[in-house]
Coordinates of C-alpha atoms in Angstrom, one line a residue:
M2 CA 2.1 -9.8 -32.1
Q3 CA 5.3 -11.0 -31.2
R4 CA 6.5 -11.1 -27.4
V5 CA 9.3 -9.0 -26.2
A6 CA 11.5 -11.6 -24.6
S7 CA 13.2 -9.0 -22.2
V8 CA 9.8 -7.9 -20.8
D9 CA 9.0 -11.3 -20.1
V10 CA 12.4 -11.9 -18.4
Y11 CA 12.1 -9.2 -16.5
R12 CA 8.9 -9.6 -15.0
G13 CA 10.0 -13.2 -14.0
F14 CA 12.5 -11.9 -12.2
V15 CA 10.2 -9.4 -10.2
M16 CA 8.0 -12.7 -9.4
L17 CA 10.9 -14.8 -8.4
L18 CA 11.9 -12.2 -6.0
M19 CA 8.0 -12.2 -4.3
M20 CA 8.3 -16.2 -4.5
G21 CA 11.5 -15.9 -3.0
E22 CA 10.0 -14.7 0.6
V23 CA 9.3 -18.4 1.0
L24 CA 13.3 -18.5 1.9
N25 CA 13.0 -16.2 4.8
L26 CA 16.4 -14.4 4.8
S27 CA 15.4 -12.4 7.7
A28 CA 15.1 -15.8 9.7
V29 CA 18.7 -16.7 8.8
S30 CA 20.1 -13.5 9.6
R31 CA 18.4 -13.3 12.9
A32 CA 20.4 -16.7 13.8
L33 CA 23.6 -15.5 12.6
P34 CA 23.5 -11.8 14.0
D35 CA 27.3 -11.5 13.2
S36 CA 26.9 -12.1 9.1
A37 CA 27.3 -9.3 7.3
F38 CA 26.4 -11.4 4.2
W39 CA 23.2 -12.6 5.7
H40 CA 22.1 -8.9 6.8
L41 CA 22.7 -7.7 3.7
L42 CA 20.4 -10.6 2.0
A43 CA 17.7 -10.3 4.4
F44 CA 17.7 -6.2 4.2
N45 CA 17.3 -6.7 0.5
Q46 CA 14.2 -9.4 0.7
S47 CA 12.3 -7.0 3.3
H48 CA 10.7 -3.6 2.9
V49 CA 12.2 -0.7 4.3
E50 CA 10.3 1.0 7.5
W51 CA 9.7 4.1 5.9
Q52 CA 12.1 6.2 3.4
W53 CA 14.4 4.9 0.7
L54 CA 14.1 1.1 -0.3
S55 CA 15.9 -2.1 -0.8
L56 CA 15.6 -4.6 -3.6
H57 CA 12.2 -6.1 -2.3
D58 CA 10.6 -2.6 -2.7
T59 CA 11.3 -2.6 -6.5
I60 CA 8.7 -5.5 -7.0
Q61 CA 5.2 -3.4 -6.9
P62 CA 6.5 -0.5 -8.8
S63 CA 8.1 -3.0 -11.5
F64 CA 5.1 -5.0 -11.9
S65 CA 3.0 -2.0 -12.0
F66 CA 5.5 -0.6 -14.5
L67 CA 5.5 -3.8 -16.9
V68 CA 1.6 -3.4 -16.7
G69 CA 2.2 0.0 -19.0
V70 CA 5.4 -1.8 -21.3
V71 CA 3.0 -4.5 -22.6
L72 CA 0.0 -2.4 -22.7
P73 CA 0.5 -0.9 -26.6
Y74 CA 1.3 -4.6 -27.8
S75 CA -1.7 -5.7 -26.2
I76 CA -4.1 -3.0 -27.9
A77 CA -2.3 -3.8 -31.2
S78 CA -3.0 -7.5 -30.9
R79 CA -6.7 -6.9 -30.3
K80 CA -7.2 -4.2 -32.9
S81 CA -5.2 -6.7 -35.5
R82 CA -8.0 -9.0 -34.8
G83 CA -10.7 -6.5 -35.2
A84 CA -11.3 -5.1 -31.8
T85 CA -13.2 -1.9 -31.3
F86 CA -12.7 0.9 -28.9
G87 CA -16.2 -0.3 -27.2
S88 CA -15.2 -4.0 -27.1
L89 CA -11.5 -2.9 -25.6
L90 CA -13.2 -0.7 -23.1
K91 CA -15.5 -3.6 -22.0
H92 CA -13.0 -5.9 -21.5
T93 CA -10.3 -3.3 -19.9
I94 CA -13.3 -2.7 -17.2
K95 CA -13.7 -6.4 -16.6
R96 CA -10.2 -6.9 -15.9
S97 CA -10.0 -3.9 -13.6
I98 CA -13.0 -5.5 -11.9
I99 CA -11.4 -9.1 -11.6
L100 CA -8.0 -7.6 -10.8
I101 CA -9.4 -5.9 -7.7
L102 CA -11.6 -8.6 -6.7
L103 CA -8.6 -11.1 -6.7
G104 CA -6.3 -8.8 -4.6
I105 CA -9.3 -8.7 -1.8
F106 CA -9.6 -12.4 -2.2
L107 CA -5.8 -13.1 -1.5
R108 CA -5.7 -10.9 1.6
S109 CA -9.0 -12.8 2.9
M110 CA -7.4 -16.1 2.8
H111 CA -6.5 -16.0 6.3
A112 CA -9.4 -13.6 7.6
N113 CA -12.7 -15.0 9.0
Q114 CA -14.7 -12.8 6.6
T115 CA -14.1 -11.0 3.5
Y116 CA -10.9 -8.3 4.4
F117 CA -11.7 -5.6 2.2
T118 CA -8.5 -3.7 1.4
F119 CA -7.4 -1.9 -1.6
E120 CA -3.5 -1.6 -1.3
D121 CA -2.4 -5.0 -3.0
T122 CA -0.6 -5.0 -5.9
L123 CA -3.5 -6.3 -7.9
T124 CA -6.0 -4.1 -6.4
Q125 CA -3.8 -1.0 -6.5
I126 CA -3.4 -1.7 -10.7
G127 CA -7.2 -2.7 -11.2
L128 CA -8.3 0.8 -9.6
G129 CA -5.9 2.4 -12.3
Y130 CA -5.8 0.2 -15.3
T131 CA -9.1 1.4 -17.0
F132 CA -7.6 4.8 -16.9
L133 CA -4.3 3.5 -18.3
V134 CA -6.2 2.0 -21.4
M135 CA -7.7 5.2 -22.2
L136 CA -4.6 7.2 -21.9
A137 CA -2.8 4.6 -24.1
F138 CA -5.3 6.0 -27.1
C139 CA -4.0 9.6 -26.2
K140 CA -1.3 11.5 -27.7
P141 CA 2.3 10.8 -25.8
R142 CA 2.1 14.7 -24.7
T143 CA -1.4 14.0 -23.2
Q144 CA 0.2 11.2 -21.2
L145 CA 3.0 13.3 -20.2
I146 CA 0.7 16.1 -19.1
T147 CA -1.7 13.5 -16.8
L148 CA 1.3 12.0 -15.2
G149 CA 2.4 15.5 -14.1
A150 CA -0.8 16.6 -12.9
I151 CA -1.4 13.2 -11.1
L152 CA 2.0 13.9 -9.4
I153 CA 1.1 17.2 -8.6
G154 CA -2.4 17.0 -7.3
Y155 CA -1.0 14.1 -5.0
W156 CA 1.7 16.1 -3.9
L157 CA -1.0 19.0 -2.8
L158 CA -3.4 16.7 -1.5
F159 CA -0.8 15.6 1.2
A160 CA 0.9 19.1 1.4
V161 CA -2.4 20.9 2.2
Y162 CA -3.6 18.2 4.7
P163 CA -2.9 19.7 8.7
L164 CA -0.1 18.1 10.7
P165 CA -0.9 16.6 13.7
G166 CA -0.9 18.4 17.0
P167 CA 1.5 18.4 19.8
D168 CA -0.9 16.2 21.9
F169 CA -1.5 13.8 19.1
D170 CA -1.6 10.1 20.4
Y171 CA 0.4 8.4 17.9
R172 CA 0.6 4.9 19.5
A173 CA -3.6 5.2 18.6
V174 CA -2.2 4.8 14.9
G175 CA 0.3 2.1 15.2
V176 CA 3.2 4.6 15.6
P177 CA 5.6 3.9 18.2
P178 CA 6.6 6.9 20.3
N179 CA 9.7 8.9 19.1
W180 CA 9.5 6.3 15.8
P181 CA 12.9 6.8 14.2
Y182 CA 11.4 7.2 10.9
N183 CA 9.1 10.3 11.6
M184 CA 10.3 13.3 9.6
D185 CA 10.2 16.8 10.4
G186 CA 9.6 20.1 9.0
F187 CA 7.5 20.2 5.7
A188 CA 8.6 16.2 5.1
A189 CA 6.2 15.4 8.2
H190 CA 3.2 15.8 6.0
W191 CA 4.2 12.2 4.7
N192 CA 4.9 10.6 8.2
K193 CA 3.0 7.0 8.4
N194 CA -0.4 7.4 9.6
T195 CA -1.1 10.9 9.9
N196 CA -1.2 12.2 6.4
A197 CA -3.7 12.4 4.0
A198 CA -4.3 8.9 2.7
W199 CA -4.3 7.4 6.1
A200 CA -7.7 10.0 7.0
F201 CA -9.3 8.7 3.8
D202 CA -9.0 5.1 4.5
T203 CA -10.2 5.8 8.1
W204 CA -13.5 7.1 6.4
F205 CA -13.5 4.9 3.1
L206 CA -12.5 1.5 4.5
N207 CA -15.1 1.2 7.5
L208 CA -17.9 2.0 4.7
F209 CA -17.3 -2.1 4.4
P210 CA -18.1 -4.9 6.7
R211 CA -15.3 -5.5 9.3
E212 CA -14.1 -7.5 12.0
K213 CA -13.5 -4.3 13.9
V214 CA -13.1 -0.3 12.9
F215 CA -10.3 0.5 10.6
L216 CA -8.1 2.8 12.5
Y217 CA -5.0 2.5 10.7
N218 CA -2.9 -0.1 8.4
G219 CA -0.1 -1.4 10.4
G220 CA 2.5 -0.9 7.5
G221 CA 1.1 2.7 6.5
Y222 CA -0.2 1.4 2.9
A223 CA -3.2 3.3 1.8
T224 CA -5.8 2.9 -1.1
L225 CA -5.1 6.1 -2.5
S226 CA -1.6 4.9 -3.6
F227 CA -3.2 3.6 -6.5
I228 CA -3.4 7.2 -8.0
P229 CA 0.4 7.5 -7.8
T230 CA 0.7 3.7 -9.2
L231 CA -1.2 5.1 -12.2
G232 CA 1.7 7.4 -12.9
T233 CA 4.1 4.4 -12.7
M234 CA 2.1 2.4 -15.0
I235 CA 1.9 5.5 -17.6
L236 CA 5.8 5.8 -17.3
G237 CA 5.6 1.9 -18.3
L238 CA 3.6 3.1 -21.1
V239 CA 6.4 5.4 -22.1
A240 CA 8.8 2.8 -22.2
G241 CA 6.3 0.6 -24.2
N242 CA 5.9 3.3 -27.0
I243 CA 9.7 3.4 -27.0
L244 CA 10.1 -0.2 -27.6
R245 CA 7.3 -0.5 -30.6
A246 CA 8.9 2.6 -31.8
D247 CA 10.8 2.1 -35.3
L248 CA 14.1 3.0 -33.6
E249 CA 17.5 1.1 -33.6
P250 CA 18.1 -0.9 -30.5
L251 CA 20.9 1.3 -29.2
K252 CA 18.5 4.3 -29.6
R253 CA 16.4 2.5 -27.7
I254 CA 18.7 1.7 -24.9
R255 CA 19.7 5.4 -24.9
L256 CA 16.4 6.7 -24.1
F257 CA 15.6 4.2 -21.7
L258 CA 19.0 5.4 -19.8
Q259 CA 18.2 8.8 -20.2
W260 CA 14.5 8.3 -18.7
G261 CA 16.1 6.3 -16.0
V262 CA 18.7 8.6 -14.9
G263 CA 16.8 11.4 -15.1
L264 CA 13.8 10.5 -13.3
M265 CA 16.3 9.4 -10.4
L266 CA 17.8 12.6 -10.2
V267 CA 14.4 14.8 -10.2
A268 CA 13.4 12.4 -7.4
L269 CA 16.5 12.9 -5.2
F270 CA 16.4 16.9 -5.8
F271 CA 13.0 16.7 -4.4
H272 CA 14.2 14.2 -1.7
F273 CA 17.0 16.1 -0.4
T274 CA 15.4 19.5 -0.5
G275 CA 12.6 18.7 1.5
I276 CA 10.0 19.1 -1.2
N277 CA 9.0 15.0 -1.2
P278 CA 10.8 12.3 0.5
I279 CA 11.0 9.0 -1.4
V280 CA 8.3 7.0 0.4
K281 CA 7.2 3.7 -1.1
R282 CA 4.7 2.8 1.2
I283 CA 2.4 5.5 0.6
W284 CA 3.7 5.8 -2.9
T285 CA 5.2 9.6 -2.8
P286 CA 5.6 11.2 -5.9
A287 CA 9.3 11.5 -5.4
W288 CA 8.9 7.5 -5.3
T289 CA 7.1 7.1 -8.3
L290 CA 9.9 9.2 -10.1
F291 CA 12.2 7.4 -8.2
S292 CA 11.3 3.8 -8.7
G293 CA 10.2 4.7 -12.1
G294 CA 14.1 5.6 -13.0
V295 CA 15.0 2.2 -11.4
C296 CA 12.4 0.1 -13.6
F297 CA 14.0 1.8 -16.7
L298 CA 17.2 0.9 -15.9
F299 CA 16.1 -2.7 -15.1
L300 CA 14.5 -2.7 -18.4
T301 CA 17.8 -1.4 -19.8
A302 CA 19.6 -4.6 -18.8
F303 CA 17.1 -6.9 -19.7
Y304 CA 16.7 -5.5 -23.0
W305 CA 20.3 -5.2 -23.8
I306 CA 21.4 -8.5 -22.6
I307 CA 18.0 -10.3 -23.8
D308 CA 17.1 -8.9 -27.2
V309 CA 20.3 -7.1 -28.1
A310 CA 23.0 -9.1 -27.1
K311 CA 21.1 -12.1 -27.4
K312 CA 22.7 -13.8 -24.2
D313 CA 19.4 -15.6 -23.2
R314 CA 20.2 -19.3 -22.5
W315 CA 20.4 -18.4 -18.7
S316 CA 16.8 -16.9 -18.7
F317 CA 14.8 -19.9 -19.4
F318 CA 14.0 -20.3 -15.7
L319 CA 12.5 -16.9 -15.2
K320 CA 10.9 -17.0 -18.5
V321 CA 8.9 -19.7 -17.6
I322 CA 7.6 -17.8 -14.3
G323 CA 7.1 -14.4 -16.5
V324 CA 4.9 -15.6 -19.0
N325 CA 2.5 -16.9 -16.3
S326 CA 2.8 -14.2 -13.8
I327 CA -0.7 -13.9 -12.6
A328 CA -0.3 -18.0 -11.7
A329 CA 2.9 -17.1 -9.9
Y330 CA 1.5 -14.0 -7.9
V331 CA -1.5 -16.3 -6.7
I332 CA 1.3 -19.1 -6.0
A333 CA 3.5 -16.9 -3.8
D334 CA 1.0 -14.9 -2.1
G335 CA -1.7 -17.8 -1.9
G336 CA -2.3 -21.2 0.4
I337 CA -0.1 -23.3 -2.2
R338 CA 3.2 -22.6 -0.6
T339 CA 1.8 -23.4 2.8
F340 CA 0.5 -26.8 1.3
F341 CA 4.0 -27.6 -0.2
D342 CA 5.9 -26.6 3.1
R343 CA 3.5 -28.6 5.2
S344 CA 3.6 -31.7 2.7
L345 CA 7.3 -31.5 2.9
H346 CA 7.6 -32.0 6.6
I347 CA 4.8 -34.6 6.4
H348 CA 6.8 -36.9 3.5
L349 CA 10.4 -35.8 4.2
G350 CA 10.3 -35.7 8.4
Q351 CA 9.5 -32.9 10.8
G352 CA 13.2 -32.3 10.9
F353 CA 14.3 -32.5 7.5
D354 CA 15.0 -28.7 7.5
Q355 CA 17.7 -29.1 9.6
L356 CA 20.2 -30.3 7.3
F357 CA 22.4 -27.4 7.9
G358 CA 21.6 -26.6 11.3
S359 CA 18.8 -24.4 12.5
A360 CA 19.9 -21.3 11.3
Y361 CA 19.4 -22.7 7.6
A362 CA 15.8 -24.3 8.1
T363 CA 14.2 -21.7 6.6
L364 CA 16.6 -21.9 3.5
V365 CA 16.3 -25.6 3.0
S366 CA 12.5 -25.7 3.3
G367 CA 12.4 -22.5 1.3
S368 CA 14.0 -23.5 -1.6
L369 CA 12.3 -27.0 -1.8
V370 CA 9.2 -25.2 -1.8
L371 CA 10.2 -22.6 -4.4
L372 CA 11.6 -25.7 -6.6
L373 CA 8.0 -27.3 -6.5
E374 CA 6.3 -23.9 -7.4
W375 CA 8.4 -23.4 -10.3
L376 CA 7.9 -27.0 -11.6
V377 CA 4.1 -26.1 -11.5
L378 CA 4.9 -23.4 -13.6
H379 CA 7.3 -25.1 -15.7
W380 CA 4.4 -27.7 -16.2
M381 CA 2.1 -24.9 -17.1
Y382 CA 4.4 -23.7 -19.7
K383 CA 4.9 -27.1 -21.5
Q384 CA 1.3 -27.6 -21.2
K385 CA 0.9 -24.3 -22.9
I386 CA -1.6 -23.3 -20.0
F387 CA -1.1 -19.2 -19.7
I388 CA -3.5 -17.5 -16.9
K389 CA -4.7 -14.5 -18.3
I390 CA -7.6 -11.7 -17.3

């Protein structure tokens, strides 16, 4: 089946944001505290503390969303080669297990033993992927009903979980006293490390061998986020069905825009009425809707520019990354970038990154590491080496 170029470019853009962490723009901003420009860039290369989002917070939902987008094409391709539902399901379960294990492996690279954690992007996708594939064989109405059930059920799970009492020790769960991002009233059900997903992890994660007892995740991330992440992938499945449908390009764009704007408006309503806050770290239902809307708008922009207007000559850099997203993910999240950084300091000198002054050191070294990472992916592209699971 022919690839949709805009999807590859969108995925490449997402992975570039992740690979770009090596630039460490926060370090540049700290060295230049009076610069609003570097402060803005640093903010959008960091995750927000709790509510709302930055550009960096769109990486994981976009990656998950695109899994759903390409699924109808993947299933159609395999069926055209004679695959049965049984063989597809077997491959799906295998892929889910590999994604889960790969996520755990990457998170364990700097640990003394296997670090069992399930909030990594690959692991979260793996936990929900088999359910997504089974849903892909269902009618669109069933897919949307399932999406609604997931979001309502996940909302109820948090809403009925009791709030901490007045004597609760927030320090014991990694939340500083008077943490300014804690919410009041009904929204407090979605506060950091005092919610239903945190309670589940204090039981579930301690079932595995650990260096020490699990008490909380420092960032507030949770295993159960894979459930609403499945919702994000279902929204991607909706987008993928629209892409494969026999529609005029402008009709597709209108549908993408309607979904994108509509989802964001509903999420904003839930957020500002206090029904459900927009929090990425625990993937609240409002976050699923809001980030899903953002993903639809990103897809709209890339589809219009690349596939409709045919303005794609600039996109080769992103395409090289996007067609090998698993390799790019491992490069960005594994030890390869550390190897490149150490090698540059060995061969170019320990002070080579001081070329423009100490404030820009990470920008100099990070840019070279990023270039080397891209060159590896470019070599793989030229050799037609594409890592797939």
